[in-house]
Amino acid sequence: MNRSIKHGRRRACGALALLLACGVAQGQPVHSHLQGHLSVHAEIDSVADYRGFEILVALNAGTGVDTLGYAVTDSLGAFRMDVTAPERGVYPLIISRRGTLLKMDELAVAEGDSATVRATFPVGNRPLRIFSEENGAWAAFKNTKAQHNNNLVAVLQDSTYDESAVRKSIFQTSRILWSMRETFPNTVGADLSAAEAVMMLGGWDDSLAVAWALDIDPANPSFGAVARVARQAKARLDGPEAGVALVRDFLARAPSEQRPSLQAELVLAYVDSGQPEQALAAARAITTTYPGTEWVAWAERAVYDLENLMPGMDAPAFSVRTDDGAAVSLDSLRGQVVVLEFYAPQNTAFRRDLDQRKALFDAAAGKPFRLISVSVEPDTLLNEAFLEGRDFPGVRVIAPGGIQGELARRYNVNVLPTRYLIDPAGKLSGKYVGSSLPALQRDALALLDRAG
């Protein structure tokens, strides 16, 4: 297979994978208990009346906040609550008093767990100490990850990058995380630790990542994410078709709540292996098998990408007006390499890309290259404020209708920033979602070199 086509399929698969990350599996409701005692430092409030602390365990449901547990302290600062969660996992724990938010933390919730928390406010940036087997495991997981991140920062800040030091840190941390299955058996923290151990190894030791992944219990809440890493590792070891087979193995063992995400992973595996028809069939199967779920929207977007936005297909036609009134159409750009990007001025990921974006523009100077930047923010004042005093090269457009407008819909834009690379013949060469400018710069410059 042509190398550029392989890369194009990988980029398309990566864009679909970002959509997959939005999915949430649902398991069985679980019930636990939380109690504790909250007070205030005497030098701040000498009246030992600690009533009115509100303790909330919540679930962000996308359209609002669902209350999983709620309690208010008595005059002694004591409280008790039952917590009912949609599945075992980790949920936001919010403490406030008299309308003021005092602390946001996390509570591990599992069937039958009973946790105790004690705190004297203000607690500053320190995490709450929550005592239970489940929350002890969760704390151990967070502490191990924090230490690993600190080690990596120290290595990366060194003037000479030492890959062996990074590898050593990854291997040490992954083995500590994997061992938590024995230290904290059958806890949410141990499950997440084991899954994280597999995900850390991907690309560093693919054989071990696959072996550990196959040992992960299908009831693990991260079973789908583990399957994704294992599939990619297996494909690197034995080819993309072996990755497809591995996903099928995970799908056969998965509980019902995990199957939609694994069916979506099968779509990605088919794309990566150069089997678009099978990918389409797998995506369409999601819409018929899981009607009424969030996965239908994911599958519909995937089908649209597969039918309209794959590398080698004609880029969707467009004709727009720039911010200075000039007309620009795809037909008028024939013979040039085009980057068509969709962004919002307030988007943090796009703002982080600005230096790299300018580097791409500068590297293509003097070559047949156009950078078309489409803001999906319809507010002209916001766009003007963003551009004022900023070096922002390229052709600037405000999308009619914003992200719901025709242009953004044609290019299936639902994550910002999204960028497309279009070759001189008007064919799609790649799709780049999120912070992927280094790959776009590499591919754009290579396309310019080939175009001569």
Short mmCIF file of C-alpha atoms in Angstrom, two decimals:
data_model
loop_
_atom_site.label_atom_id
_atom_site.label_comp_id
_atom_site.label_asym_id
_atom_site.label_seq_id
_atom_site.Cartn_x
_atom_site.Cartn_y
_atom_site.Cartn_z
CA MET A 1 0.00 0.00 0.00
CA ASN A 2 1.15 3.52 -0.81
CA ARG A 3 2.75 5.09 2.26
CA SER A 4 0.83 8.37 1.91
CA ILE A 5 -2.46 6.46 1.77
CA LYS A 6 -1.48 4.57 4.90
CA HIS A 7 -0.71 7.84 6.66
CA GLY A 8 -3.99 9.31 5.43
CA ARG A 9 -5.97 6.41 6.82
CA ARG A 10 -4.14 6.70 10.11
CA ARG A 11 -5.02 10.40 10.31
CA ALA A 12 -8.67 9.69 9.50
CA CYS A 13 -8.70 6.96 12.11
CA GLY A 14 -7.18 9.37 14.62
CA ALA A 15 -9.98 11.86 14.03
CA LEU A 16 -12.63 9.19 14.55
CA ALA A 17 -10.79 8.03 17.67
CA LEU A 18 -11.12 11.49 19.17
CA LEU A 19 -14.88 11.18 18.71
CA LEU A 20 -14.73 7.79 20.40
CA ALA A 21 -13.17 9.37 23.49
CA CYS A 22 -16.49 11.16 24.11
CA GLY A 23 -18.33 7.90 24.74
CA VAL A 24 -19.33 6.81 28.26
CA ALA A 25 -20.20 3.26 29.20
CA GLN A 26 -23.00 2.64 31.71
CA GLY A 27 -22.91 -0.21 34.20
CA GLN A 28 -25.07 -1.28 37.14
CA PRO A 29 -26.13 1.22 39.86
CA VAL A 30 -24.09 0.97 43.06
CA HIS A 31 -24.75 2.10 46.62
CA SER A 32 -22.23 3.31 49.18
CA HIS A 33 -22.08 5.43 52.33
CA LEU A 34 -20.19 8.58 53.28
CA GLN A 35 -19.97 10.16 56.71
CA GLY A 36 -17.65 12.56 58.43
CA HIS A 37 -16.96 15.67 60.46
CA LEU A 38 -16.19 19.17 59.13
CA SER A 39 -15.04 22.12 61.21
CA VAL A 40 -13.33 25.52 60.99
CA HIS A 41 -9.98 26.62 62.44
CA ALA A 42 -10.58 28.46 65.73
CA GLU A 43 -8.51 31.47 64.68
CA ILE A 44 -10.90 32.00 61.77
CA ASP A 45 -14.16 31.30 63.58
CA SER A 46 -14.10 30.98 67.37
CA VAL A 47 -17.78 29.97 67.53
CA ALA A 48 -17.78 26.20 67.53
CA ASP A 49 -20.96 25.92 65.51
CA TYR A 50 -20.23 23.94 62.37
CA ARG A 51 -23.70 23.53 60.96
CA GLY A 52 -24.44 24.45 57.33
CA PHE A 53 -21.63 22.69 55.48
CA GLU A 54 -23.22 21.20 52.35
CA ILE A 55 -21.68 18.02 50.98
CA LEU A 56 -22.63 16.96 47.45
CA VAL A 57 -21.62 13.92 45.41
CA ALA A 58 -22.56 14.62 41.82
CA LEU A 59 -22.53 13.41 38.26
CA ASN A 60 -22.07 15.87 35.44
CA ALA A 61 -24.67 14.62 33.00
CA GLY A 62 -23.76 17.00 30.19
CA THR A 63 -27.01 18.98 30.41
CA GLY A 64 -26.73 19.57 34.16
CA VAL A 65 -25.66 18.01 37.42
CA ASP A 66 -27.28 14.88 38.85
CA THR A 67 -27.16 14.56 42.62
CA LEU A 68 -25.89 11.16 43.75
CA GLY A 69 -25.70 12.04 47.45
CA TYR A 70 -26.32 15.12 49.60
CA ALA A 71 -25.99 16.02 53.27
CA VAL A 72 -25.74 19.06 55.56
CA THR A 73 -23.69 19.12 58.75
CA ASP A 74 -25.26 19.58 62.18
CA SER A 75 -23.92 22.00 64.81
CA LEU A 76 -21.09 19.59 65.63
CA GLY A 77 -20.08 19.38 61.98
CA ALA A 78 -21.22 15.77 61.59
CA PHE A 79 -22.99 14.41 58.53
CA ARG A 80 -24.08 11.12 56.98
CA MET A 81 -25.30 10.31 53.49
CA ASP A 82 -26.10 7.42 51.22
CA VAL A 83 -24.65 7.61 47.72
CA THR A 84 -26.27 5.98 44.69
CA ALA A 85 -24.20 6.12 41.50
CA PRO A 86 -24.98 4.80 38.02
CA GLU A 87 -21.87 2.60 38.12
CA ARG A 88 -18.78 2.02 40.22
CA GLY A 89 -16.27 4.76 39.63
CA VAL A 90 -14.94 8.12 40.79
CA TYR A 91 -17.25 11.12 41.14
CA PRO A 92 -16.93 14.81 42.09
CA LEU A 93 -17.23 15.57 45.82
CA ILE A 94 -18.18 19.22 46.44
CA ILE A 95 -18.22 20.99 49.82
CA SER A 96 -19.71 24.47 50.24
CA ARG A 97 -21.04 26.68 53.02
CA ARG A 98 -23.25 29.74 52.93
CA GLY A 99 -23.11 29.81 49.17
CA THR A 100 -19.31 29.68 49.00
CA LEU A 101 -17.51 26.77 47.33
CA LEU A 102 -14.86 25.50 49.78
CA LYS A 103 -13.50 22.34 48.19
CA MET A 104 -13.85 20.16 45.13
CA ASP A 105 -12.39 16.67 45.39
CA GLU A 106 -13.20 13.13 44.29
CA LEU A 107 -14.95 10.17 45.87
CA ALA A 108 -14.49 6.56 44.79
CA VAL A 109 -17.88 4.85 44.85
CA ALA A 110 -18.37 1.08 44.84
CA GLU A 111 -21.08 -1.24 46.08
CA GLY A 112 -21.06 -1.50 49.89
CA ASP A 113 -18.10 0.83 50.47
CA SER A 114 -18.31 3.00 53.59
CA ALA A 115 -16.05 6.05 53.66
CA THR A 116 -15.21 8.66 56.32
CA VAL A 117 -13.88 12.16 55.78
CA ARG A 118 -12.61 14.65 58.36
CA ALA A 119 -11.45 18.16 57.50
CA THR A 120 -10.83 21.50 59.19
CA PHE A 121 -11.27 24.48 56.88
CA PRO A 122 -9.61 26.16 55.16
CA VAL A 123 -7.75 23.17 53.75
CA GLY A 124 -5.93 25.04 50.98
CA ASN A 125 -4.78 22.95 48.03
CA ARG A 126 -4.40 19.77 50.06
CA PRO A 127 -6.65 16.89 48.98
CA LEU A 128 -9.24 15.66 51.44
CA ARG A 129 -8.32 12.57 53.41
CA ILE A 130 -11.07 10.07 52.74
CA PHE A 131 -10.78 6.78 54.59
CA SER A 132 -12.04 3.54 53.05
CA GLU A 133 -10.58 0.66 51.08
CA GLU A 134 -11.88 2.10 47.82
CA ASN A 135 -10.64 5.62 48.49
CA GLY A 136 -7.29 4.37 49.76
CA ALA A 137 -6.78 2.61 46.44
CA TRP A 138 -7.83 5.72 44.53
CA ALA A 139 -5.41 7.89 46.54
CA ALA A 140 -2.58 5.43 45.86
CA PHE A 141 -3.31 5.57 42.14
CA LYS A 142 -3.33 9.38 42.09
CA ASN A 143 -0.14 9.63 44.15
CA THR A 144 1.69 7.19 41.88
CA LYS A 145 0.63 9.10 38.78
CA ALA A 146 1.60 12.43 40.34
CA GLN A 147 5.06 11.14 41.22
CA HIS A 148 5.48 9.78 37.71
CA ASN A 149 4.49 13.13 36.20
CA ASN A 150 6.97 14.92 38.45
CA ASN A 151 9.72 12.55 37.32
CA LEU A 152 8.87 13.13 33.67
CA VAL A 153 8.86 16.89 34.10
CA ALA A 154 12.33 16.70 35.65
CA VAL A 155 13.59 14.62 32.73
CA LEU A 156 12.00 16.82 30.07
CA GLN A 157 13.34 20.00 31.66
CA ASP A 158 16.87 18.68 31.41
CA SER A 159 18.83 20.40 28.66
CA THR A 160 19.56 17.02 27.05
CA TYR A 161 16.57 14.77 26.44
CA ASP A 162 17.28 11.29 27.80
CA GLU A 163 14.91 8.75 26.28
CA SER A 164 16.30 5.96 28.46
CA ALA A 165 15.31 7.95 31.57
CA VAL A 166 11.78 8.39 30.21
CA ARG A 167 11.57 4.70 29.41
CA LYS A 168 12.81 3.77 32.89
CA SER A 169 10.20 6.00 34.55
CA ILE A 170 7.41 4.56 32.40
CA PHE A 171 8.40 0.99 33.14
CA GLN A 172 8.75 1.59 36.88
CA THR A 173 5.42 3.37 37.17
CA SER A 174 3.54 0.86 35.02
CA ARG A 175 4.75 -2.03 37.18
CA ILE A 176 3.76 -0.23 40.39
CA LEU A 177 0.32 0.45 38.94
CA TRP A 178 -0.05 -3.14 37.77
CA SER A 179 0.87 -4.44 41.24
CA MET A 180 -2.05 -2.55 42.82
CA ARG A 181 -4.31 -5.38 41.70
CA GLU A 182 -2.75 -7.37 44.55
CA THR A 183 -2.37 -4.49 47.01
CA PHE A 184 -5.98 -3.27 46.62
CA PRO A 185 -7.86 -6.20 45.05
CA ASN A 186 -11.28 -5.65 43.50
CA THR A 187 -11.26 -1.86 43.94
CA VAL A 188 -11.96 0.87 41.43
CA GLY A 189 -8.48 2.29 42.06
CA ALA A 190 -6.84 -1.04 41.28
CA ASP A 191 -8.91 -1.45 38.11
CA LEU A 192 -7.98 2.01 36.88
CA SER A 193 -4.34 1.46 37.88
CA ALA A 194 -4.15 -1.74 35.85
CA ALA A 195 -5.73 -0.05 32.83
CA GLU A 196 -3.34 2.89 33.15
CA ALA A 197 -0.38 0.50 33.31
CA VAL A 198 -1.41 -0.97 29.94
CA MET A 199 -1.96 2.44 28.38
CA MET A 200 1.42 3.72 29.58
CA LEU A 201 3.22 0.80 27.92
CA GLY A 202 1.67 1.32 24.48
CA GLY A 203 4.47 2.25 22.07
CA TRP A 204 7.16 1.42 24.62
CA ASP A 205 6.64 -2.32 25.10
CA ASP A 206 3.81 -3.41 22.82
CA SER A 207 4.20 -7.11 23.59
CA LEU A 208 3.77 -6.56 27.33
CA ALA A 209 0.93 -4.08 26.73
CA VAL A 210 -0.99 -6.71 24.76
CA ALA A 211 -0.26 -9.44 27.32
CA TRP A 212 -1.44 -7.30 30.22
CA ALA A 213 -4.46 -6.08 28.27
CA LEU A 214 -5.63 -9.65 27.73
CA ASP A 215 -5.50 -10.13 31.51
CA ILE A 216 -7.78 -7.15 32.22
CA ASP A 217 -11.21 -8.12 33.56
CA PRO A 218 -14.00 -7.15 31.13
CA ALA A 219 -15.79 -5.55 34.12
CA ASN A 220 -12.98 -2.99 34.35
CA PRO A 221 -14.52 0.45 33.67
CA SER A 222 -11.62 1.21 31.29
CA PHE A 223 -11.96 -2.04 29.33
CA GLY A 224 -12.74 -0.12 26.12
CA ALA A 225 -9.74 2.19 26.49
CA VAL A 226 -7.51 -0.81 27.17
CA ALA A 227 -8.80 -2.49 24.02
CA ARG A 228 -7.94 0.62 22.01
CA VAL A 229 -4.32 0.66 23.21
CA ALA A 230 -3.99 -3.11 22.80
CA ARG A 231 -5.36 -2.96 19.27
CA GLN A 232 -2.84 -0.30 18.27
CA ALA A 233 0.00 -2.22 19.94
CA LYS A 234 -1.01 -5.47 18.22
CA ALA A 235 -1.20 -3.69 14.86
CA ARG A 236 2.34 -2.37 15.32
CA LEU A 237 3.56 -5.86 16.21
CA ASP A 238 1.71 -8.00 13.67
CA GLY A 239 -0.10 -5.70 11.27
CA PRO A 240 -3.49 -3.92 11.28
CA GLU A 241 -5.52 -7.04 10.51
CA ALA A 242 -4.18 -8.60 13.72
CA GLY A 243 -5.46 -5.47 15.47
CA VAL A 244 -8.92 -6.10 14.01
CA ALA A 245 -8.88 -9.66 15.30
CA LEU A 246 -7.88 -8.48 18.77
CA VAL A 247 -10.76 -6.01 18.93
CA ARG A 248 -13.13 -8.80 17.95
CA ASP A 249 -11.76 -10.87 20.84
CA PHE A 250 -12.37 -8.01 23.29
CA LEU A 251 -15.85 -7.47 21.85
CA ALA A 252 -16.77 -11.13 22.35
CA ARG A 253 -15.78 -10.95 26.04
CA ALA A 254 -17.20 -7.51 26.86
CA PRO A 255 -20.25 -6.97 29.06
CA SER A 256 -23.21 -5.27 27.39
CA GLU A 257 -22.37 -1.77 28.66
CA GLN A 258 -18.87 -1.95 27.13
CA ARG A 259 -19.90 -3.24 23.70
CA PRO A 260 -20.82 0.07 22.01
CA SER A 261 -17.36 1.55 22.61
CA LEU A 262 -15.73 -1.65 21.37
CA GLN A 263 -17.94 -1.70 18.28
CA ALA A 264 -16.74 1.86 17.64
CA GLU A 265 -13.16 0.69 18.12
CA LEU A 266 -13.82 -1.99 15.50
CA VAL A 267 -14.75 0.80 13.07
CA LEU A 268 -11.38 2.44 13.74
CA ALA A 269 -9.57 -0.86 13.36
CA TYR A 270 -11.12 -1.42 9.94
CA VAL A 271 -10.18 2.11 8.86
CA ASP A 272 -6.61 1.58 10.01
CA SER A 273 -6.40 -1.71 8.14
CA GLY A 274 -7.63 -0.17 4.88
CA GLN A 275 -11.07 -1.82 4.87
CA PRO A 276 -13.50 1.11 4.42
CA GLU A 277 -16.50 -1.04 3.45
CA GLN A 278 -16.17 -3.12 6.61
CA ALA A 279 -15.73 0.10 8.60
CA LEU A 280 -18.96 1.47 7.13
CA ALA A 281 -20.84 -1.73 7.92
CA ALA A 282 -19.55 -1.73 11.51
CA ALA A 283 -20.51 1.93 11.97
CA ARG A 284 -24.00 1.37 10.58
CA ALA A 285 -24.42 -1.61 12.88
CA ILE A 286 -24.01 0.75 15.85
CA THR A 287 -27.03 2.80 14.77
CA THR A 288 -29.25 -0.29 14.54
CA THR A 289 -27.88 -2.13 17.58
CA TYR A 290 -27.81 0.79 20.03
CA PRO A 291 -30.71 3.08 19.04
CA GLY A 292 -31.44 6.00 21.32
CA THR A 293 -27.90 6.15 22.72
CA GLU A 294 -25.08 8.68 22.30
CA TRP A 295 -23.32 6.13 20.11
CA VAL A 296 -25.78 6.72 17.28
CA ALA A 297 -24.48 10.29 16.85
CA TRP A 298 -20.90 9.00 16.95
CA ALA A 299 -21.70 6.40 14.29
CA GLU A 300 -23.47 8.92 12.05
CA ARG A 301 -20.44 11.21 12.14
CA ALA A 302 -18.17 8.25 11.42
CA VAL A 303 -20.31 7.19 8.45
CA TYR A 304 -20.21 10.74 7.09
CA ASP A 305 -16.41 10.82 7.38
CA LEU A 306 -16.07 7.43 5.72
CA GLU A 307 -18.36 8.37 2.85
CA ASN A 308 -17.18 11.94 2.26
CA LEU A 309 -13.95 12.87 4.01
CA MET A 310 -11.43 10.11 3.55
CA PRO A 311 -7.99 10.78 2.01
CA GLY A 312 -8.14 10.70 -1.78
CA MET A 313 -11.75 11.91 -1.96
CA ASP A 314 -12.73 15.27 -3.44
CA ALA A 315 -12.73 17.96 -0.76
CA PRO A 316 -16.26 19.36 -0.27
CA ALA A 317 -16.70 22.47 -2.38
CA PHE A 318 -16.92 25.84 -0.68
CA SER A 319 -17.18 29.50 -1.60
CA VAL A 320 -16.77 32.07 1.17
CA ARG A 321 -16.04 35.74 1.81
CA THR A 322 -12.93 36.77 3.71
CA ASP A 323 -13.01 39.36 6.48
CA ASP A 324 -12.02 42.02 3.94
CA GLY A 325 -14.77 41.02 1.49
CA ALA A 326 -12.79 39.01 -1.06
CA ALA A 327 -14.29 35.84 -2.53
CA VAL A 328 -12.47 32.53 -2.04
CA SER A 329 -13.59 29.18 -3.38
CA LEU A 330 -12.05 25.74 -3.48
CA ASP A 331 -11.96 25.91 -7.29
CA SER A 332 -9.94 29.14 -7.14
CA LEU A 333 -7.29 27.35 -5.05
CA ARG A 334 -6.51 24.60 -7.57
CA GLY A 335 -2.79 24.11 -8.07
CA GLN A 336 -2.04 25.04 -4.45
CA VAL A 337 -1.65 23.03 -1.25
CA VAL A 338 -4.40 24.21 1.08
CA VAL A 339 -4.83 23.96 4.83
CA LEU A 340 -8.46 24.60 5.76
CA GLU A 341 -8.76 25.10 9.50
CA PHE A 342 -11.81 25.58 11.72
CA TYR A 343 -11.34 27.26 15.07
CA ALA A 344 -12.90 29.49 17.72
CA PRO A 345 -10.96 32.47 19.11
CA GLN A 346 -11.70 31.45 22.69
CA ASN A 347 -10.56 27.84 22.17
CA THR A 348 -7.57 27.11 24.43
CA ALA A 349 -6.15 24.33 22.25
CA PHE A 350 -6.15 26.63 19.22
CA ARG A 351 -4.44 29.43 21.11
CA ARG A 352 -1.70 27.03 22.20
CA ASP A 353 -1.13 26.21 18.52
CA LEU A 354 -0.50 29.79 17.36
CA ASP A 355 3.30 29.68 17.36
CA GLN A 356 3.37 26.31 15.58
CA ARG A 357 0.74 27.57 13.15
CA LYS A 358 2.91 30.56 12.23
CA ALA A 359 5.91 28.25 11.87
CA LEU A 360 3.98 26.22 9.29
CA PHE A 361 3.04 29.38 7.38
CA ASP A 362 6.63 30.65 7.43
CA ALA A 363 8.04 27.28 6.33
CA ALA A 364 5.73 27.32 3.29
CA ALA A 365 6.63 30.89 2.29
CA GLY A 366 7.27 31.27 -1.43
CA LYS A 367 5.52 28.00 -2.25
CA PRO A 368 2.03 27.38 -3.70
CA PHE A 369 0.37 27.27 -0.28
CA ARG A 370 -2.77 28.81 1.21
CA LEU A 371 -3.92 28.75 4.83
CA ILE A 372 -7.68 29.36 5.10
CA SER A 373 -8.75 30.02 8.70
CA VAL A 374 -12.47 29.72 9.39
CA SER A 375 -13.73 31.06 12.70
CA VAL A 376 -16.92 29.33 13.85
CA GLU A 377 -17.52 32.17 16.31
CA PRO A 378 -20.20 34.35 14.67
CA ASP A 379 -19.61 37.34 16.97
CA THR A 380 -17.60 39.84 14.90
CA LEU A 381 -16.42 41.75 17.97
CA LEU A 382 -14.94 38.62 19.54
CA ASN A 383 -13.08 37.84 16.33
CA GLU A 384 -11.78 41.38 16.05
CA ALA A 385 -10.62 41.36 19.67
CA PHE A 386 -8.77 38.10 19.05
CA LEU A 387 -7.01 39.37 15.92
CA GLU A 388 -6.12 42.83 17.24
CA GLY A 389 -2.35 43.18 17.57
CA ARG A 390 -1.81 39.49 16.81
CA ASP A 391 0.36 38.08 14.02
CA PHE A 392 -2.22 35.78 12.41
CA PRO A 393 -1.17 35.00 8.84
CA GLY A 394 -3.45 33.46 6.27
CA VAL A 395 -6.88 34.07 4.79
CA ARG A 396 -9.45 34.88 7.48
CA VAL A 397 -13.11 33.85 7.23
CA ILE A 398 -16.04 33.96 9.63
CA ALA A 399 -18.22 30.92 8.97
CA PRO A 400 -21.84 31.79 8.15
CA GLY A 401 -23.93 30.01 10.78
CA GLY A 402 -20.93 29.16 12.96
CA ILE A 403 -20.30 25.52 13.81
CA GLN A 404 -23.90 24.68 12.83
CA GLY A 405 -23.50 26.34 9.44
CA GLU A 406 -23.27 24.62 6.07
CA LEU A 407 -19.49 24.90 5.71
CA ALA A 408 -18.74 23.34 9.12
CA ARG A 409 -21.34 20.62 8.52
CA ARG A 410 -19.83 19.71 5.15
CA TYR A 411 -16.51 19.18 6.84
CA ASN A 412 -18.08 17.36 9.83
CA VAL A 413 -16.59 19.79 12.37
CA ASN A 414 -17.50 18.92 15.95
CA VAL A 415 -14.14 19.24 17.73
CA LEU A 416 -11.99 22.37 17.65
CA PRO A 417 -9.60 22.98 16.13
CA THR A 418 -10.14 20.77 13.07
CA ARG A 419 -7.86 21.11 10.04
CA TYR A 420 -7.88 19.55 6.59
CA LEU A 421 -4.96 19.22 4.19
CA ILE A 422 -6.06 19.51 0.54
CA ASP A 423 -3.76 18.71 -2.36
CA PRO A 424 -3.36 20.83 -5.55
CA ALA A 425 -5.98 18.72 -7.34
CA GLY A 426 -8.59 19.48 -4.68
CA LYS A 427 -8.35 16.04 -3.07
CA LEU A 428 -8.36 15.49 0.67
CA SER A 429 -4.96 14.46 1.95
CA GLY A 430 -5.58 14.33 5.71
CA LYS A 431 -7.70 15.42 8.67
CA TYR A 432 -6.12 16.73 11.87
CA VAL A 433 -8.23 17.12 14.99
CA GLY A 434 -7.12 18.87 18.16
CA SER A 435 -3.47 19.62 18.85
CA SER A 436 -1.95 17.83 15.84
CA LEU A 437 -0.09 20.65 14.11
CA PRO A 438 3.33 18.93 14.09
CA ALA A 439 1.90 16.10 11.98
CA LEU A 440 0.10 18.58 9.74
CA GLN A 441 3.26 20.62 9.22
CA ARG A 442 5.24 17.52 8.29
CA ASP A 443 2.59 16.30 5.85
CA ALA A 444 1.95 19.73 4.31
CA LEU A 445 5.62 20.34 3.62
CA ALA A 446 6.00 16.85 2.16
CA LEU A 447 3.01 17.50 -0.11
CA LEU A 448 4.54 20.81 -1.22
CA ASP A 449 7.82 19.04 -2.04
CA ARG A 450 5.97 16.49 -4.16
CA ALA A 451 3.99 19.22 -5.90
CA GLY A 452 7.29 20.78 -6.94
#
